[in-house]
Coordinates of C-alpha atoms in Angstrom, one line a residue:
X1 CA -23.9 43.6 -52.9
X2 CA -24.4 40.9 -50.3
X3 CA -22.0 41.1 -47.3
X4 CA -22.6 37.6 -46.8
X5 CA -19.2 35.7 -46.0
X6 CA -18.0 32.4 -47.2
X7 CA -15.4 29.9 -46.1
X8 CA -14.8 26.6 -47.3
X9 CA -13.8 23.6 -45.2
X10 CA -12.0 19.9 -47.0
X11 CA -11.5 16.9 -45.0
X12 CA -9.8 14.0 -46.5
X13 CA -11.9 10.8 -45.4
X14 CA -9.9 8.1 -45.9
X15 CA -8.0 7.8 -42.6
X16 CA -5.2 5.4 -44.5
X17 CA -3.8 8.6 -46.4
X18 CA -5.0 11.0 -43.7
X19 CA -5.3 9.8 -40.1
X20 CA -7.3 12.9 -38.5
X21 CA -9.4 14.7 -40.6
X22 CA -12.4 12.0 -40.7
X23 CA -12.3 12.0 -36.6
X24 CA -12.5 15.9 -37.2
X25 CA -15.0 16.0 -39.5
X26 CA -17.4 13.4 -37.0
X27 CA -16.7 16.0 -34.1
X28 CA -17.8 18.6 -36.4
X29 CA -21.4 16.7 -36.6
X30 CA -21.2 16.2 -33.2
X31 CA -20.8 20.2 -32.6
X32 CA -24.2 21.1 -32.0
X33 CA -24.8 23.1 -34.9
X34 CA -27.5 23.0 -38.0
X35 CA -25.2 21.6 -40.6
X36 CA -27.8 21.2 -43.8
X37 CA -27.1 19.1 -47.0
X38 CA -26.5 21.1 -50.3
X39 CA -27.2 19.4 -53.9
X40 CA -23.3 19.5 -54.4
X41 CA -21.5 16.3 -54.3
X42 CA -18.0 15.8 -54.3
X43 CA -17.0 12.5 -54.1
X44 CA -20.2 10.8 -53.5
X45 CA -20.5 13.2 -50.4
X46 CA -22.9 15.9 -50.2
X47 CA -21.1 19.1 -49.0
X48 CA -22.6 20.6 -45.7
X49 CA -23.6 24.0 -45.3
X50 CA -24.3 26.0 -42.0
X51 CA -25.3 29.4 -42.0
X52 CA -23.9 31.4 -38.5
X53 CA -26.1 34.0 -37.0
X54 CA -25.2 37.1 -39.7
X55 CA -25.8 35.0 -42.9
X56 CA -22.1 33.9 -43.6
X57 CA -22.0 30.3 -44.9
X58 CA -19.3 27.5 -44.1
X59 CA -19.3 24.6 -46.5
X60 CA -18.0 21.2 -45.4
X61 CA -16.8 19.2 -48.4
X62 CA -15.5 15.3 -48.2
X63 CA -13.0 13.8 -50.3
X64 CA -11.7 10.9 -50.8
X65 CA -8.2 12.2 -50.8
X66 CA -6.1 14.7 -49.5
X67 CA -7.3 17.9 -52.2
X68 CA -3.1 18.7 -52.0
X69 CA -2.4 15.5 -52.8
X70 CA -3.9 14.9 -55.7
X71 CA -4.0 18.4 -57.4
X72 CA -4.7 17.3 -60.8
X73 CA -8.2 16.2 -60.1
X74 CA -9.3 18.4 -57.3
X75 CA -8.2 22.0 -58.4
X76 CA -10.6 22.2 -60.9
X77 CA -13.2 20.9 -58.7
X78 CA -12.1 23.6 -56.2
X79 CA -12.3 26.3 -58.9
X80 CA -15.6 25.3 -60.4
X81 CA -17.6 25.3 -57.1
X82 CA -15.6 27.1 -54.3
X83 CA -14.0 29.9 -55.9
X84 CA -14.4 33.3 -54.8
X85 CA -14.9 32.4 -51.4
X86 CA -13.5 34.5 -48.7
X87 CA -11.1 31.7 -46.9
X88 CA -11.0 27.9 -47.0
X89 CA -9.1 25.5 -45.2
X90 CA -7.6 22.1 -45.5
X91 CA -8.1 19.8 -42.3
X92 CA -5.6 17.8 -41.9
X93 CA -2.7 16.1 -39.7
X94 CA 1.1 16.9 -39.3
X95 CA 3.6 14.8 -39.0
X96 CA 7.9 15.2 -39.4
X97 CA 11.1 14.5 -38.1
X98 CA 11.8 16.1 -34.9
X99 CA 8.3 17.7 -35.3
X100 CA 6.8 19.3 -32.0
X101 CA 4.0 16.6 -30.8
X102 CA 0.5 17.6 -29.2
X103 CA -0.1 20.8 -31.2
X104 CA -2.6 22.5 -33.3
X105 CA -1.1 24.1 -35.9
X106 CA -2.0 26.7 -39.2
X107 CA -0.2 27.5 -42.0
X108 CA -0.5 29.7 -45.0
X109 CA -0.1 28.2 -48.7
X110 CA 3.2 29.0 -50.7
X111 CA 6.3 28.7 -51.9
X112 CA 8.8 30.5 -50.2
X113 CA 12.2 29.4 -52.5
X114 CA 10.3 29.9 -55.5
X115 CA 8.5 33.0 -54.4
X116 CA 5.0 32.0 -55.5
X117 CA 2.7 32.9 -52.4
X118 CA -1.2 32.0 -52.3
X119 CA -3.9 34.7 -50.6
X120 CA -3.9 34.7 -46.9
X121 CA -6.3 36.0 -44.6
X122 CA -4.5 37.2 -41.3
X123 CA -7.8 38.0 -39.6
X124 CA -9.4 35.0 -40.5
X125 CA -6.3 33.2 -39.6
X126 CA -6.5 35.1 -36.1
X127 CA -10.2 34.2 -35.5
X128 CA -9.3 30.2 -35.9
X129 CA -6.2 30.5 -33.5
X130 CA -7.7 32.6 -30.7
X131 CA -10.8 29.9 -30.8
X132 CA -8.7 26.7 -30.8
X133 CA -7.1 28.4 -27.8
X134 CA -10.0 29.2 -26.1
X135 CA -11.4 25.7 -26.8
X136 CA -8.3 24.1 -25.9
X137 CA -8.5 25.9 -22.6
X138 CA -12.0 25.0 -22.2
X139 CA -11.2 20.8 -22.7
X140 CA -8.4 21.5 -20.2
X141 CA -5.8 20.1 -22.7
X142 CA -3.1 22.1 -21.1
X143 CA -0.5 19.7 -22.7
X144 CA -1.3 20.6 -26.2
X145 CA -0.3 24.0 -28.2
X146 CA -1.6 26.2 -30.8
X147 CA 1.0 27.3 -32.8
X148 CA 1.6 28.7 -36.3
X149 CA 3.9 27.2 -39.1
X150 CA 6.1 28.7 -41.8
X151 CA 4.6 29.1 -44.9
X152 CA 4.9 26.1 -47.3
X153 CA 2.5 24.2 -49.7
X154 CA 2.2 20.1 -49.3
X155 CA 1.0 19.7 -53.1
X156 CA 4.8 20.2 -54.0
X157 CA 5.7 17.1 -52.3
X158 CA 2.8 14.8 -52.6
X159 CA 1.8 16.1 -56.1
X160 CA 5.2 17.1 -57.6
X161 CA 3.0 20.1 -58.4
X162 CA 4.1 23.0 -60.0
X163 CA 5.1 25.8 -57.2
X164 CA 2.8 28.5 -59.2
X165 CA 0.0 26.4 -59.4
X166 CA -0.2 27.7 -55.8
X167 CA -1.7 31.1 -57.5
X168 CA -4.8 29.2 -59.1
X169 CA -7.0 28.8 -56.8
X170 CA -7.6 32.0 -55.7
X171 CA -8.7 31.9 -51.9
X172 CA -7.3 32.4 -48.9
X173 CA -6.6 28.8 -47.6
X174 CA -4.6 27.2 -44.9
X175 CA -3.8 24.4 -43.5
X176 CA -5.1 23.7 -40.4
X177 CA -3.6 20.3 -38.4
X178 CA -3.3 18.3 -35.4
X179 CA 0.2 17.0 -34.5
X180 CA 2.5 14.9 -34.7
X181 CA 1.6 11.3 -33.5
X182 CA -0.9 9.0 -33.7
X183 CA -2.2 9.3 -30.5
X184 CA -2.6 13.0 -31.1
X185 CA -4.6 12.1 -34.6
X186 CA -7.1 10.3 -32.7
X187 CA -7.6 12.2 -29.7
X188 CA -11.3 12.9 -29.7
X189 CA -10.4 16.2 -27.6
X190 CA -8.2 17.2 -29.9
X191 CA -10.8 16.8 -32.9
X192 CA -13.2 18.7 -30.8
X193 CA -10.7 21.4 -30.3
X194 CA -10.7 21.9 -34.2
X195 CA -14.2 21.3 -34.7
X196 CA -15.7 23.7 -32.6
X197 CA -13.1 26.7 -33.7
X198 CA -14.0 25.9 -37.3
X199 CA -17.1 27.8 -36.8
X200 CA -15.2 30.7 -35.5
X201 CA -14.0 31.7 -38.5
X202 CA -15.7 35.2 -39.2
X203 CA -15.8 35.3 -35.4
X204 CA -13.4 38.5 -34.4
X205 CA -13.0 39.9 -31.0
X206 CA -13.1 43.4 -32.6
X207 CA -9.6 44.2 -32.0
X208 CA -7.5 46.9 -34.8
X209 CA -5.5 43.8 -36.7
X210 CA -2.3 44.9 -38.0
X211 CA -1.2 42.7 -40.4
X212 CA 2.5 41.5 -40.3
X213 CA 4.9 40.0 -43.1
X214 CA 7.0 37.5 -41.1
X215 CA 10.7 36.9 -41.6
X216 CA 13.6 34.6 -40.3
X217 CA 13.5 31.8 -37.7
X218 CA 12.4 28.3 -37.7
X219 CA 9.4 26.2 -38.9
X220 CA 7.8 26.4 -35.6
X221 CA 9.2 29.8 -34.5
X222 CA 7.5 30.6 -31.0
X223 CA 7.9 34.3 -31.6
X224 CA 5.7 34.4 -34.7
X225 CA 3.0 32.0 -33.0
X226 CA 3.0 33.8 -29.6
X227 CA 2.3 37.3 -31.6
X228 CA -1.2 36.6 -32.5
X229 CA -1.9 36.9 -28.7
X230 CA -0.4 40.0 -28.0
X231 CA -2.7 43.0 -27.9
X232 CA -2.0 46.7 -27.1
X233 CA -4.1 49.9 -27.0
X234 CA -7.2 47.7 -29.0
X235 CA -4.7 46.7 -31.2
X236 CA -3.4 43.5 -32.3
X237 CA -1.3 41.5 -34.6
X238 CA -2.3 39.7 -38.2
X239 CA 0.2 36.8 -38.7
X240 CA 0.0 34.8 -42.3
X241 CA 2.8 34.4 -44.7
X242 CA 6.0 33.5 -42.2
X243 CA 9.2 33.1 -44.2
X244 CA 11.2 30.7 -42.8
X245 CA 15.4 31.0 -42.7
X246 CA 16.0 28.3 -44.4
X247 CA 13.8 28.7 -47.2
X248 CA 15.0 32.3 -47.4
X249 CA 18.3 30.9 -48.0
X250 CA 17.3 27.9 -50.8
X251 CA 15.6 30.7 -52.6
X252 CA 18.7 33.3 -52.1
X253 CA 16.8 36.1 -51.0
X254 CA 20.1 37.8 -51.2
X255 CA 19.9 38.4 -54.6
X256 CA 18.1 41.1 -56.5
X257 CA 15.2 38.6 -57.4
X258 CA 14.5 38.4 -53.5
X259 CA 13.0 42.0 -53.7
X260 CA 10.5 40.8 -56.0
X261 CA 9.8 37.6 -54.0
X262 CA 8.9 39.5 -50.8
X263 CA 7.0 42.1 -52.9
X264 CA 5.0 39.2 -54.1
X265 CA 4.1 37.7 -50.5
X266 CA 3.2 41.5 -49.2
X267 CA 0.7 41.5 -52.2
X268 CA -0.8 37.9 -51.5
X269 CA -1.7 39.2 -47.8
X270 CA -5.5 40.6 -48.0
X271 CA -5.0 43.8 -46.7
X272 CA -2.5 46.3 -46.2
X273 CA 1.0 45.5 -44.4
X274 CA 1.7 47.7 -41.0
X275 CA 5.4 46.2 -40.7
X276 CA 7.8 43.6 -40.9
X277 CA 9.0 41.7 -38.0
X278 CA 12.1 39.7 -38.6
X279 CA 14.0 37.3 -36.7
X280 CA 17.0 38.6 -34.9
X281 CA 19.2 35.8 -35.9
X282 CA 19.1 36.5 -39.5
X283 CA 21.9 37.2 -41.5
X284 CA 22.3 40.7 -42.1
X285 CA 22.1 40.5 -46.0
X286 CA 18.5 39.3 -45.7
X287 CA 17.7 41.6 -43.2
X288 CA 18.6 44.2 -45.4
X289 CA 16.2 43.1 -47.8
X290 CA 13.4 43.5 -45.9
X291 CA 14.8 47.1 -44.9
X292 CA 14.4 47.8 -48.3
X293 CA 11.3 46.5 -48.9
X294 CA 10.1 48.5 -45.7
X295 CA 11.2 51.2 -46.8
X296 CA 9.7 51.5 -49.7
X297 CA 6.2 50.4 -48.6
X298 CA 6.8 52.9 -45.4
X299 CA 6.5 50.5 -42.8
X300 CA 8.7 49.5 -39.7
X301 CA 11.1 46.8 -39.9
X302 CA 11.9 45.4 -36.1
X303 CA 13.3 42.7 -34.5
X304 CA 10.9 39.9 -33.2
X305 CA 11.6 40.1 -29.4
X306 CA 9.9 43.4 -30.0
X307 CA 6.3 41.6 -30.5
X308 CA 6.2 41.5 -26.9
X309 CA 7.0 45.0 -26.2
X310 CA 4.5 46.4 -29.1
X311 CA 4.4 50.1 -27.6
X312 CA 8.4 50.2 -28.7
X313 CA 7.9 49.3 -32.2
X314 CA 8.6 52.6 -34.3
X315 CA 4.9 52.6 -36.2
X316 CA 4.5 54.7 -38.9
X317 CA 1.0 56.9 -39.3
X318 CA -0.5 56.9 -42.3

């Protein structure tokens, strides 16, 4: 069996519909890596391939439109050519009311209210975030921040897609974004930070990654983002699906059906989870649901403040 890993990145090249992806792709081309054209073409663009020093393959796919915005067209293409990959990323921009500026953000794909969660790879997400942080510092971008976002899926907004379709593409895929202003989207150094990090998706620092399910808090919850950079006794946290408080409420997670939705989320995380981190300000009815699931899966359920004190967490040996 081949040990080669595969990753695919998607770039919507039209600056009128995605004001950042083209800039990031151009930075990829200038990153000094050997990119080779394959015979496969998507929207008239040849798919580019990079093979790292361990034989892992990274494919760079340019599209006319953002894949999540035209799911009827792109989902069959993705499934036909890039199914079975270990990881994927949509390279794009971030904006929104009250959205923080000067950010490099990453989030998994899913719809928390309905309980539909796409596959998520905490280890690959962490590799990307560590590399983004390294490149951010190397380029002197002290005013930028590397962060996570709560799990969501923009196809529901832009394509009016059925939330269950997030399950159709069986590849752990994330949105990797620059936000949240025109100045940030076209900043060449910001593009370099993302472009350089993309090549490190399979480059691990060798620490033991303990996967978490994170719940509660706001859309950009700093305690969950910061956990990626914590380590102790050669251990570290793997962060992927984050269930923001507003969507727990909207999805009625206090009801019996909420337990099934939480289990759907856990099942979507590649590898077993080792704990559940809940925001301390979450209402007790929701906390109890996660405690029930924690007992079922035999993992600790702990407050978000303990992410900064991992030795205080009552880890359960298995």
